[in-house]
Amino acid sequence: MDVKSVFLNGYLEEEVYNEQPPGYIKKGQEDKVYRLKKALYGLKQAPRAWNMRIDDYFQKNDFMKSPSEHTLYTKKNKEGDIMIVCLYMDDMIFTENNPGMFNNFKKAMTKEFEMTDIGEMSYFHGVEVKQMEDGKFMSQRKYAEQILSRFRMKDCNPVAIPAETGVELRVDSNRKSVNPTLYKSMVESLRYLTFTLPDITYAVGLVS
C-alpha cells in the first residue's frame, strides 16, 4: 500500500511558520505568516513527524516494533496468528497467516490514512518479486544490470567464484589513485545486492 501525500500526515510539535505563498496573499495582511499544524514537503521535520505519527498508531493498535529494525512491526493475536508490516517512508508491505487480519488491517489503514492499494508486491526498492502458485521468487536482476551500466562494466566477464578465500587486497603505489567517492558508491551498491545474492557477501566484505 502507498500513503498519499505522506508528510501531510505528520503533526508538528515545533512552532513552524511559512510566508504567504504567491497567489495566496491576503490583501491588507501581507506581513502576516501562516503557522503550520502539519508537515510540508521540504521541511527537515517532515520525515520525523510522519514517523512519529505512524509509530504511535501502530503501537496503540498492539503492534510491536522490532528492536533491531525500527521499520518492522509485528502483531499477534490469541490464536497465534501473526501479521508483519514493513514501512519504508510512504510505502508499506505486509503479510500474515490469517486472511481476516489482512483485510482488517487494510480497512483500518485506509480509514486512518489516505492510502492506495497497489496490490501484490512485484517490485520494491530494487527487489523484484514473482508471485507464483508454489511460492515467491525474489531477485535483483534489474538492479544488478543498473549497477553494471552505471559503473561501465556491462561487458565484464562473469565468474563462478567472486573471491577466493585467503585473498588480501593491497595498495599498489604504482597505479593511479582511486576516486574514494566513486569507490564507496560501488561498494554500497554491492552491499545492497547481497540481499538476494548472499554468495557474494565474502567478496563484498573484502572490498568494504
JSON list of C-alpha atoms in Angstrom, two decimals:
[
{"chain": "A", "resi": 1, "resn": "MET", "atom": "CA", "xyz": [0.00, 0.00, 0.00]},
{"chain": "A", "resi": 2, "resn": "ASP", "atom": "CA", "xyz": [1.09, 3.56, -0.69]},
{"chain": "A", "resi": 3, "resn": "VAL", "atom": "CA", "xyz": [0.39, 6.53, 1.58]},
{"chain": "A", "resi": 4, "resn": "LYS", "atom": "CA", "xyz": [-0.81, 9.59, -0.36]},
{"chain": "A", "resi": 5, "resn": "SER", "atom": "CA", "xyz": [0.91, 12.90, 0.48]},
{"chain": "A", "resi": 6, "resn": "VAL", "atom": "CA", "xyz": [2.73, 11.10, 3.26]},
{"chain": "A", "resi": 7, "resn": "PHE", "atom": "CA", "xyz": [4.30, 14.08, 5.01]},
{"chain": "A", "resi": 8, "resn": "LEU", "atom": "CA", "xyz": [0.94, 15.84, 5.35]},
{"chain": "A", "resi": 9, "resn": "ASN", "atom": "CA", "xyz": [0.02, 13.08, 7.82]},
{"chain": "A", "resi": 10, "resn": "GLY", "atom": "CA", "xyz": [2.69, 14.21, 10.27]},
{"chain": "A", "resi": 11, "resn": "TYR", "atom": "CA", "xyz": [1.78, 16.66, 13.04]},
{"chain": "A", "resi": 12, "resn": "LEU", "atom": "CA", "xyz": [4.38, 19.25, 14.01]},
{"chain": "A", "resi": 13, "resn": "GLU", "atom": "CA", "xyz": [5.45, 19.59, 17.63]},
{"chain": "A", "resi": 14, "resn": "GLU", "atom": "CA", "xyz": [7.60, 22.67, 16.98]},
{"chain": "A", "resi": 15, "resn": "GLU", "atom": "CA", "xyz": [6.33, 26.10, 16.02]},
{"chain": "A", "resi": 16, "resn": "VAL", "atom": "CA", "xyz": [6.94, 26.47, 12.28]},
{"chain": "A", "resi": 17, "resn": "TYR", "atom": "CA", "xyz": [5.81, 29.45, 10.23]},
{"chain": "A", "resi": 18, "resn": "ASN", "atom": "CA", "xyz": [5.57, 29.91, 6.48]},
{"chain": "A", "resi": 19, "resn": "GLU", "atom": "CA", "xyz": [5.34, 33.07, 4.40]},
{"chain": "A", "resi": 20, "resn": "GLN", "atom": "CA", "xyz": [2.20, 33.53, 2.36]},
{"chain": "A", "resi": 21, "resn": "PRO", "atom": "CA", "xyz": [2.88, 31.87, -1.00]},
{"chain": "A", "resi": 22, "resn": "PRO", "atom": "CA", "xyz": [2.43, 33.80, -4.28]},
{"chain": "A", "resi": 23, "resn": "GLY", "atom": "CA", "xyz": [-1.21, 33.78, -5.35]},
{"chain": "A", "resi": 24, "resn": "TYR", "atom": "CA", "xyz": [-2.47, 33.18, -1.81]},
{"chain": "A", "resi": 25, "resn": "ILE", "atom": "CA", "xyz": [-1.51, 36.50, -0.22]},
{"chain": "A", "resi": 26, "resn": "LYS", "atom": "CA", "xyz": [-4.30, 38.13, 1.76]},
{"chain": "A", "resi": 27, "resn": "LYS", "atom": "CA", "xyz": [-4.74, 41.78, 0.83]},
{"chain": "A", "resi": 28, "resn": "GLY", "atom": "CA", "xyz": [-4.10, 44.18, 3.67]},
{"chain": "A", "resi": 29, "resn": "GLN", "atom": "CA", "xyz": [-2.32, 41.47, 5.69]},
{"chain": "A", "resi": 30, "resn": "GLU", "atom": "CA", "xyz": [0.72, 40.90, 3.54]},
{"chain": "A", "resi": 31, "resn": "ASP", "atom": "CA", "xyz": [3.04, 40.99, 6.57]},
{"chain": "A", "resi": 32, "resn": "LYS", "atom": "CA", "xyz": [1.36, 38.03, 8.24]},
{"chain": "A", "resi": 33, "resn": "VAL", "atom": "CA", "xyz": [2.58, 34.42, 8.07]},
{"chain": "A", "resi": 34, "resn": "TYR", "atom": "CA", "xyz": [0.95, 31.01, 8.37]},
{"chain": "A", "resi": 35, "resn": "ARG", "atom": "CA", "xyz": [1.58, 28.74, 11.35]},
{"chain": "A", "resi": 36, "resn": "LEU", "atom": "CA", "xyz": [1.81, 25.14, 10.18]},
{"chain": "A", "resi": 37, "resn": "LYS", "atom": "CA", "xyz": [-0.04, 22.39, 12.03]},
{"chain": "A", "resi": 38, "resn": "LYS", "atom": "CA", "xyz": [1.09, 19.64, 9.69]},
{"chain": "A", "resi": 39, "resn": "ALA", "atom": "CA", "xyz": [4.41, 18.97, 7.98]},
{"chain": "A", "resi": 40, "resn": "LEU", "atom": "CA", "xyz": [5.09, 20.04, 4.41]},
{"chain": "A", "resi": 41, "resn": "TYR", "atom": "CA", "xyz": [7.49, 18.57, 1.87]},
{"chain": "A", "resi": 42, "resn": "GLY", "atom": "CA", "xyz": [10.86, 20.26, 2.22]},
{"chain": "A", "resi": 43, "resn": "LEU", "atom": "CA", "xyz": [10.72, 20.68, 5.99]},
{"chain": "A", "resi": 44, "resn": "LYS", "atom": "CA", "xyz": [13.53, 18.92, 7.83]},
{"chain": "A", "resi": 45, "resn": "GLN", "atom": "CA", "xyz": [10.98, 17.95, 10.50]},
{"chain": "A", "resi": 46, "resn": "ALA", "atom": "CA", "xyz": [8.67, 16.24, 7.97]},
{"chain": "A", "resi": 47, "resn": "PRO", "atom": "CA", "xyz": [10.13, 12.68, 7.93]},
{"chain": "A", "resi": 48, "resn": "ARG", "atom": "CA", "xyz": [10.37, 12.60, 11.73]},
{"chain": "A", "resi": 49, "resn": "ALA", "atom": "CA", "xyz": [6.82, 13.93, 12.18]},
{"chain": "A", "resi": 50, "resn": "TRP", "atom": "CA", "xyz": [5.41, 11.26, 9.86]},
{"chain": "A", "resi": 51, "resn": "ASN", "atom": "CA", "xyz": [7.44, 8.52, 11.53]},
{"chain": "A", "resi": 52, "resn": "MET", "atom": "CA", "xyz": [6.20, 9.55, 14.98]},
{"chain": "A", "resi": 53, "resn": "ARG", "atom": "CA", "xyz": [2.59, 9.56, 13.75]},
{"chain": "A", "resi": 54, "resn": "ILE", "atom": "CA", "xyz": [2.69, 6.11, 12.15]},
{"chain": "A", "resi": 55, "resn": "ASP", "atom": "CA", "xyz": [4.76, 4.64, 15.00]},
{"chain": "A", "resi": 56, "resn": "ASP", "atom": "CA", "xyz": [2.25, 5.93, 17.55]},
{"chain": "A", "resi": 57, "resn": "TYR", "atom": "CA", "xyz": [-0.63, 4.48, 15.51]},
{"chain": "A", "resi": 58, "resn": "PHE", "atom": "CA", "xyz": [0.98, 1.04, 15.27]},
{"chain": "A", "resi": 59, "resn": "GLN", "atom": "CA", "xyz": [1.83, 0.81, 18.95]},
{"chain": "A", "resi": 60, "resn": "LYS", "atom": "CA", "xyz": [-1.66, 1.94, 20.00]},
{"chain": "A", "resi": 61, "resn": "ASN", "atom": "CA", "xyz": [-3.02, -0.90, 17.86]},
{"chain": "A", "resi": 62, "resn": "ASP", "atom": "CA", "xyz": [-0.92, -3.61, 19.56]},
{"chain": "A", "resi": 63, "resn": "PHE", "atom": "CA", "xyz": [1.91, -3.80, 17.05]},
{"chain": "A", "resi": 64, "resn": "MET", "atom": "CA", "xyz": [5.40, -4.49, 18.41]},
{"chain": "A", "resi": 65, "resn": "LYS", "atom": "CA", "xyz": [8.36, -2.64, 16.91]},
{"chain": "A", "resi": 66, "resn": "SER", "atom": "CA", "xyz": [11.45, -4.71, 16.17]},
{"chain": "A", "resi": 67, "resn": "PRO", "atom": "CA", "xyz": [14.35, -3.64, 18.43]},
{"chain": "A", "resi": 68, "resn": "SER", "atom": "CA", "xyz": [16.88, -4.24, 15.63]},
{"chain": "A", "resi": 69, "resn": "GLU", "atom": "CA", "xyz": [14.88, -2.97, 12.63]},
{"chain": "A", "resi": 70, "resn": "HIS", "atom": "CA", "xyz": [12.78, 0.06, 13.53]},
{"chain": "A", "resi": 71, "resn": "THR", "atom": "CA", "xyz": [10.67, -0.03, 10.38]},
{"chain": "A", "resi": 72, "resn": "LEU", "atom": "CA", "xyz": [9.44, -3.58, 11.09]},
{"chain": "A", "resi": 73, "resn": "TYR", "atom": "CA", "xyz": [6.30, -4.20, 13.15]},
{"chain": "A", "resi": 74, "resn": "THR", "atom": "CA", "xyz": [4.58, -7.43, 14.17]},
{"chain": "A", "resi": 75, "resn": "LYS", "atom": "CA", "xyz": [1.21, -8.21, 15.70]},
{"chain": "A", "resi": 76, "resn": "LYS", "atom": "CA", "xyz": [-0.04, -11.49, 17.18]},
{"chain": "A", "resi": 77, "resn": "ASN", "atom": "CA", "xyz": [-3.50, -12.47, 18.38]},
{"chain": "A", "resi": 78, "resn": "LYS", "atom": "CA", "xyz": [-4.60, -15.00, 20.99]},
{"chain": "A", "resi": 79, "resn": "GLU", "atom": "CA", "xyz": [-4.94, -17.74, 18.36]},
{"chain": "A", "resi": 80, "resn": "GLY", "atom": "CA", "xyz": [-1.28, -17.39, 17.44]},
{"chain": "A", "resi": 81, "resn": "ASP", "atom": "CA", "xyz": [-1.87, -15.68, 14.10]},
{"chain": "A", "resi": 82, "resn": "ILE", "atom": "CA", "xyz": [0.79, -13.15, 13.15]},
{"chain": "A", "resi": 83, "resn": "MET", "atom": "CA", "xyz": [0.99, -10.11, 10.91]},
{"chain": "A", "resi": 84, "resn": "ILE", "atom": "CA", "xyz": [4.22, -8.48, 9.76]},
{"chain": "A", "resi": 85, "resn": "VAL", "atom": "CA", "xyz": [4.39, -4.91, 8.45]},
{"chain": "A", "resi": 86, "resn": "CYS", "atom": "CA", "xyz": [7.43, -3.21, 6.93]},
{"chain": "A", "resi": 87, "resn": "LEU", "atom": "CA", "xyz": [7.34, 0.54, 6.45]},
{"chain": "A", "resi": 88, "resn": "TYR", "atom": "CA", "xyz": [9.60, 2.45, 4.07]},
{"chain": "A", "resi": 89, "resn": "MET", "atom": "CA", "xyz": [8.68, 6.16, 4.08]},
{"chain": "A", "resi": 90, "resn": "ASP", "atom": "CA", "xyz": [5.37, 6.20, 2.15]},
{"chain": "A", "resi": 91, "resn": "ASP", "atom": "CA", "xyz": [5.43, 2.55, 1.06]},
{"chain": "A", "resi": 92, "resn": "MET", "atom": "CA", "xyz": [4.13, -0.28, 3.20]},
{"chain": "A", "resi": 93, "resn": "ILE", "atom": "CA", "xyz": [4.38, -4.02, 2.62]},
{"chain": "A", "resi": 94, "resn": "PHE", "atom": "CA", "xyz": [2.72, -6.56, 4.87]},
{"chain": "A", "resi": 95, "resn": "THR", "atom": "CA", "xyz": [1.98, -10.26, 5.13]},
{"chain": "A", "resi": 96, "resn": "GLU", "atom": "CA", "xyz": [0.16, -12.58, 7.51]},
{"chain": "A", "resi": 97, "resn": "ASN", "atom": "CA", "xyz": [-1.07, -16.15, 8.02]},
{"chain": "A", "resi": 98, "resn": "ASN", "atom": "CA", "xyz": [-4.71, -15.16, 8.52]},
{"chain": "A", "resi": 99, "resn": "PRO", "atom": "CA", "xyz": [-6.69, -13.51, 5.68]},
{"chain": "A", "resi": 100, "resn": "GLY", "atom": "CA", "xyz": [-9.01, -11.92, 8.25]},
{"chain": "A", "resi": 101, "resn": "MET", "atom": "CA", "xyz": [-6.14, -9.97, 9.85]},
{"chain": "A", "resi": 102, "resn": "PHE", "atom": "CA", "xyz": [-5.01, -8.93, 6.39]},
{"chain": "A", "resi": 103, "resn": "ASN", "atom": "CA", "xyz": [-8.37, -7.48, 5.37]},
{"chain": "A", "resi": 104, "resn": "ASN", "atom": "CA", "xyz": [-8.98, -5.81, 8.73]},
{"chain": "A", "resi": 105, "resn": "PHE", "atom": "CA", "xyz": [-5.57, -4.15, 8.57]},
{"chain": "A", "resi": 106, "resn": "LYS", "atom": "CA", "xyz": [-6.21, -2.76, 5.09]},
{"chain": "A", "resi": 107, "resn": "LYS", "atom": "CA", "xyz": [-9.58, -1.35, 6.16]},
{"chain": "A", "resi": 108, "resn": "ALA", "atom": "CA", "xyz": [-8.16, 0.22, 9.32]},
{"chain": "A", "resi": 109, "resn": "MET", "atom": "CA", "xyz": [-5.21, 1.81, 7.49]},
{"chain": "A", "resi": 110, "resn": "THR", "atom": "CA", "xyz": [-7.44, 3.20, 4.73]},
{"chain": "A", "resi": 111, "resn": "LYS", "atom": "CA", "xyz": [-9.74, 4.70, 7.38]},
{"chain": "A", "resi": 112, "resn": "GLU", "atom": "CA", "xyz": [-6.89, 6.32, 9.33]},
{"chain": "A", "resi": 113, "resn": "PHE", "atom": "CA", "xyz": [-4.76, 7.49, 6.37]},
{"chain": "A", "resi": 114, "resn": "GLU", "atom": "CA", "xyz": [-5.44, 8.23, 2.73]},
{"chain": "A", "resi": 115, "resn": "MET", "atom": "CA", "xyz": [-3.86, 5.23, 1.03]},
{"chain": "A", "resi": 116, "resn": "THR", "atom": "CA", "xyz": [-3.75, 3.43, -2.30]},
{"chain": "A", "resi": 117, "resn": "ASP", "atom": "CA", "xyz": [-3.83, -0.35, -2.51]},
{"chain": "A", "resi": 118, "resn": "ILE", "atom": "CA", "xyz": [-1.36, -1.22, -5.27]},
{"chain": "A", "resi": 119, "resn": "GLY", "atom": "CA", "xyz": [-1.91, -4.99, -5.00]},
{"chain": "A", "resi": 120, "resn": "GLU", "atom": "CA", "xyz": [0.60, -7.78, -4.59]},
{"chain": "A", "resi": 121, "resn": "MET", "atom": "CA", "xyz": [4.22, -6.74, -4.47]},
{"chain": "A", "resi": 122, "resn": "SER", "atom": "CA", "xyz": [6.12, -7.11, -7.73]},
{"chain": "A", "resi": 123, "resn": "TYR", "atom": "CA", "xyz": [8.97, -4.60, -7.31]},
{"chain": "A", "resi": 124, "resn": "PHE", "atom": "CA", "xyz": [10.16, -2.92, -4.13]},
{"chain": "A", "resi": 125, "resn": "HIS", "atom": "CA", "xyz": [13.27, -0.73, -3.95]},
{"chain": "A", "resi": 126, "resn": "GLY", "atom": "CA", "xyz": [15.38, -2.76, -6.34]},
{"chain": "A", "resi": 127, "resn": "VAL", "atom": "CA", "xyz": [13.96, -6.17, -5.40]},
{"chain": "A", "resi": 128, "resn": "GLU", "atom": "CA", "xyz": [11.82, -7.99, -7.96]},
{"chain": "A", "resi": 129, "resn": "VAL", "atom": "CA", "xyz": [9.19, -10.39, -6.62]},
{"chain": "A", "resi": 130, "resn": "LYS", "atom": "CA", "xyz": [7.48, -13.01, -8.77]},
{"chain": "A", "resi": 131, "resn": "GLN", "atom": "CA", "xyz": [4.25, -14.32, -7.24]},
{"chain": "A", "resi": 132, "resn": "MET", "atom": "CA", "xyz": [3.78, -17.99, -8.15]},
{"chain": "A", "resi": 133, "resn": "GLU", "atom": "CA", "xyz": [1.38, -20.71, -7.02]},
{"chain": "A", "resi": 134, "resn": "ASP", "atom": "CA", "xyz": [4.11, -22.72, -5.33]},
{"chain": "A", "resi": 135, "resn": "GLY", "atom": "CA", "xyz": [5.89, -19.77, -3.72]},
{"chain": "A", "resi": 136, "resn": "LYS", "atom": "CA", "xyz": [7.60, -16.46, -4.36]},
{"chain": "A", "resi": 137, "resn": "PHE", "atom": "CA", "xyz": [10.84, -15.81, -6.24]},
{"chain": "A", "resi": 138, "resn": "MET", "atom": "CA", "xyz": [12.92, -12.75, -5.32]},
{"chain": "A", "resi": 139, "resn": "SER", "atom": "CA", "xyz": [15.79, -11.32, -7.35]},
{"chain": "A", "resi": 140, "resn": "GLN", "atom": "CA", "xyz": [17.67, -8.08, -8.07]},
{"chain": "A", "resi": 141, "resn": "ARG", "atom": "CA", "xyz": [18.40, -8.71, -11.72]},
{"chain": "A", "resi": 142, "resn": "LYS", "atom": "CA", "xyz": [17.31, -5.26, -12.89]},
{"chain": "A", "resi": 143, "resn": "TYR", "atom": "CA", "xyz": [19.22, -3.59, -10.04]},
{"chain": "A", "resi": 144, "resn": "ALA", "atom": "CA", "xyz": [22.37, -5.59, -10.87]},
{"chain": "A", "resi": 145, "resn": "GLU", "atom": "CA", "xyz": [22.13, -4.56, -14.52]},
{"chain": "A", "resi": 146, "resn": "GLN", "atom": "CA", "xyz": [21.77, -0.92, -13.45]},
{"chain": "A", "resi": 147, "resn": "ILE", "atom": "CA", "xyz": [24.94, -1.20, -11.35]},
{"chain": "A", "resi": 148, "resn": "LEU", "atom": "CA", "xyz": [26.91, -2.68, -14.25]},
{"chain": "A", "resi": 149, "resn": "SER", "atom": "CA", "xyz": [25.69, 0.05, -16.57]},
{"chain": "A", "resi": 150, "resn": "ARG", "atom": "CA", "xyz": [26.34, 2.84, -14.04]},
{"chain": "A", "resi": 151, "resn": "PHE", "atom": "CA", "xyz": [29.95, 1.78, -13.47]},
{"chain": "A", "resi": 152, "resn": "ARG", "atom": "CA", "xyz": [30.62, 0.88, -17.12]},
{"chain": "A", "resi": 153, "resn": "MET", "atom": "CA", "xyz": [31.04, -2.86, -16.53]},
{"chain": "A", "resi": 154, "resn": "LYS", "atom": "CA", "xyz": [28.31, -4.28, -18.77]},
{"chain": "A", "resi": 155, "resn": "ASP", "atom": "CA", "xyz": [30.96, -6.08, -20.83]},
{"chain": "A", "resi": 156, "resn": "CYS", "atom": "CA", "xyz": [32.73, -7.67, -17.86]},
{"chain": "A", "resi": 157, "resn": "ASN", "atom": "CA", "xyz": [33.26, -11.44, -17.70]},
{"chain": "A", "resi": 158, "resn": "PRO", "atom": "CA", "xyz": [31.16, -13.43, -15.20]},
{"chain": "A", "resi": 159, "resn": "VAL", "atom": "CA", "xyz": [32.87, -15.74, -12.70]},
{"chain": "A", "resi": 160, "resn": "ALA", "atom": "CA", "xyz": [31.56, -18.64, -10.62]},
{"chain": "A", "resi": 161, "resn": "ILE", "atom": "CA", "xyz": [33.58, -17.71, -7.52]},
{"chain": "A", "resi": 162, "resn": "PRO", "atom": "CA", "xyz": [33.52, -13.97, -6.67]},
{"chain": "A", "resi": 163, "resn": "ALA", "atom": "CA", "xyz": [36.67, -14.18, -4.50]},
{"chain": "A", "resi": 164, "resn": "GLU", "atom": "CA", "xyz": [38.99, -16.92, -3.32]},
{"chain": "A", "resi": 165, "resn": "THR", "atom": "CA", "xyz": [39.45, -17.41, 0.40]},
{"chain": "A", "resi": 166, "resn": "GLY", "atom": "CA", "xyz": [42.67, -16.02, 1.81]},
{"chain": "A", "resi": 167, "resn": "VAL", "atom": "CA", "xyz": [42.92, -13.23, -0.74]},
{"chain": "A", "resi": 168, "resn": "GLU", "atom": "CA", "xyz": [44.34, -9.98, 0.62]},
{"chain": "A", "resi": 169, "resn": "LEU", "atom": "CA", "xyz": [43.87, -6.62, -1.07]},
{"chain": "A", "resi": 170, "resn": "ARG", "atom": "CA", "xyz": [46.91, -4.36, -1.03]},
{"chain": "A", "resi": 171, "resn": "VAL", "atom": "CA", "xyz": [47.52, -0.82, -2.20]},
{"chain": "A", "resi": 172, "resn": "ASP", "atom": "CA", "xyz": [49.50, -0.65, -5.44]},
{"chain": "A", "resi": 173, "resn": "SER", "atom": "CA", "xyz": [51.52, 2.57, -5.24]},
{"chain": "A", "resi": 174, "resn": "ASN", "atom": "CA", "xyz": [52.41, 2.32, -8.95]},
{"chain": "A", "resi": 175, "resn": "ARG", "atom": "CA", "xyz": [48.81, 2.70, -10.06]},
{"chain": "A", "resi": 176, "resn": "LYS", "atom": "CA", "xyz": [46.66, 5.81, -10.30]},
{"chain": "A", "resi": 177, "resn": "SER", "atom": "CA", "xyz": [44.83, 6.65, -7.07]},
{"chain": "A", "resi": 178, "resn": "VAL", "atom": "CA", "xyz": [41.17, 5.70, -6.84]},
{"chain": "A", "resi": 179, "resn": "ASN", "atom": "CA", "xyz": [38.36, 8.21, -6.51]},
{"chain": "A", "resi": 180, "resn": "PRO", "atom": "CA", "xyz": [37.15, 7.46, -2.96]},
{"chain": "A", "resi": 181, "resn": "THR", "atom": "CA", "xyz": [33.61, 8.74, -3.58]},
{"chain": "A", "resi": 182, "resn": "LEU", "atom": "CA", "xyz": [33.22, 6.52, -6.63]},
{"chain": "A", "resi": 183, "resn": "TYR", "atom": "CA", "xyz": [34.68, 3.52, -4.80]},
{"chain": "A", "resi": 184, "resn": "LYS", "atom": "CA", "xyz": [32.34, 3.94, -1.82]},
{"chain": "A", "resi": 185, "resn": "SER", "atom": "CA", "xyz": [29.38, 4.21, -4.18]},
{"chain": "A", "resi": 186, "resn": "MET", "atom": "CA", "xyz": [30.38, 0.95, -5.87]},
{"chain": "A", "resi": 187, "resn": "VAL", "atom": "CA", "xyz": [30.78, -0.86, -2.54]},
{"chain": "A", "resi": 188, "resn": "GLU", "atom": "CA", "xyz": [27.43, 0.39, -1.22]},
{"chain": "A", "resi": 189, "resn": "SER", "atom": "CA", "xyz": [25.74, -0.79, -4.42]},
{"chain": "A", "resi": 190, "resn": "LEU", "atom": "CA", "xyz": [27.26, -4.24, -3.99]},
{"chain": "A", "resi": 191, "resn": "ARG", "atom": "CA", "xyz": [26.31, -4.38, -0.32]},
{"chain": "A", "resi": 192, "resn": "TYR", "atom": "CA", "xyz": [22.65, -3.85, -1.22]},
{"chain": "A", "resi": 193, "resn": "LEU", "atom": "CA", "xyz": [22.95, -6.60, -3.82]},
{"chain": "A", "resi": 194, "resn": "THR", "atom": "CA", "xyz": [23.85, -9.16, -1.12]},
{"chain": "A", "resi": 195, "resn": "PHE", "atom": "CA", "xyz": [20.19, -9.08, -0.06]},
{"chain": "A", "resi": 196, "resn": "THR", "atom": "CA", "xyz": [19.35, -11.69, -2.70]},
{"chain": "A", "resi": 197, "resn": "LEU", "atom": "CA", "xyz": [22.92, -12.82, -3.51]},
{"chain": "A", "resi": 198, "resn": "PRO", "atom": "CA", "xyz": [24.44, -13.97, -0.21]},
{"chain": "A", "resi": 199, "resn": "ASP", "atom": "CA", "xyz": [27.16, -15.86, -2.12]},
{"chain": "A", "resi": 200, "resn": "ILE", "atom": "CA", "xyz": [28.95, -12.56, -2.88]},
{"chain": "A", "resi": 201, "resn": "THR", "atom": "CA", "xyz": [28.96, -11.45, 0.77]},
{"chain": "A", "resi": 202, "resn": "TYR", "atom": "CA", "xyz": [32.56, -12.54, 1.40]},
{"chain": "A", "resi": 203, "resn": "ALA", "atom": "CA", "xyz": [33.86, -10.73, -1.69]},
{"chain": "A", "resi": 204, "resn": "VAL", "atom": "CA", "xyz": [31.89, -7.58, -0.86]},
{"chain": "A", "resi": 205, "resn": "GLY", "atom": "CA", "xyz": [33.28, -7.74, 2.67]},
{"chain": "A", "resi": 206, "resn": "LEU", "atom": "CA", "xyz": [36.82, -7.76, 1.26]},
{"chain": "A", "resi": 207, "resn": "VAL", "atom": "CA", "xyz": [36.32, -4.64, -0.86]},
{"chain": "A", "resi": 208, "resn": "SER", "atom": "CA", "xyz": [34.46, -2.97, 2.00]}
]
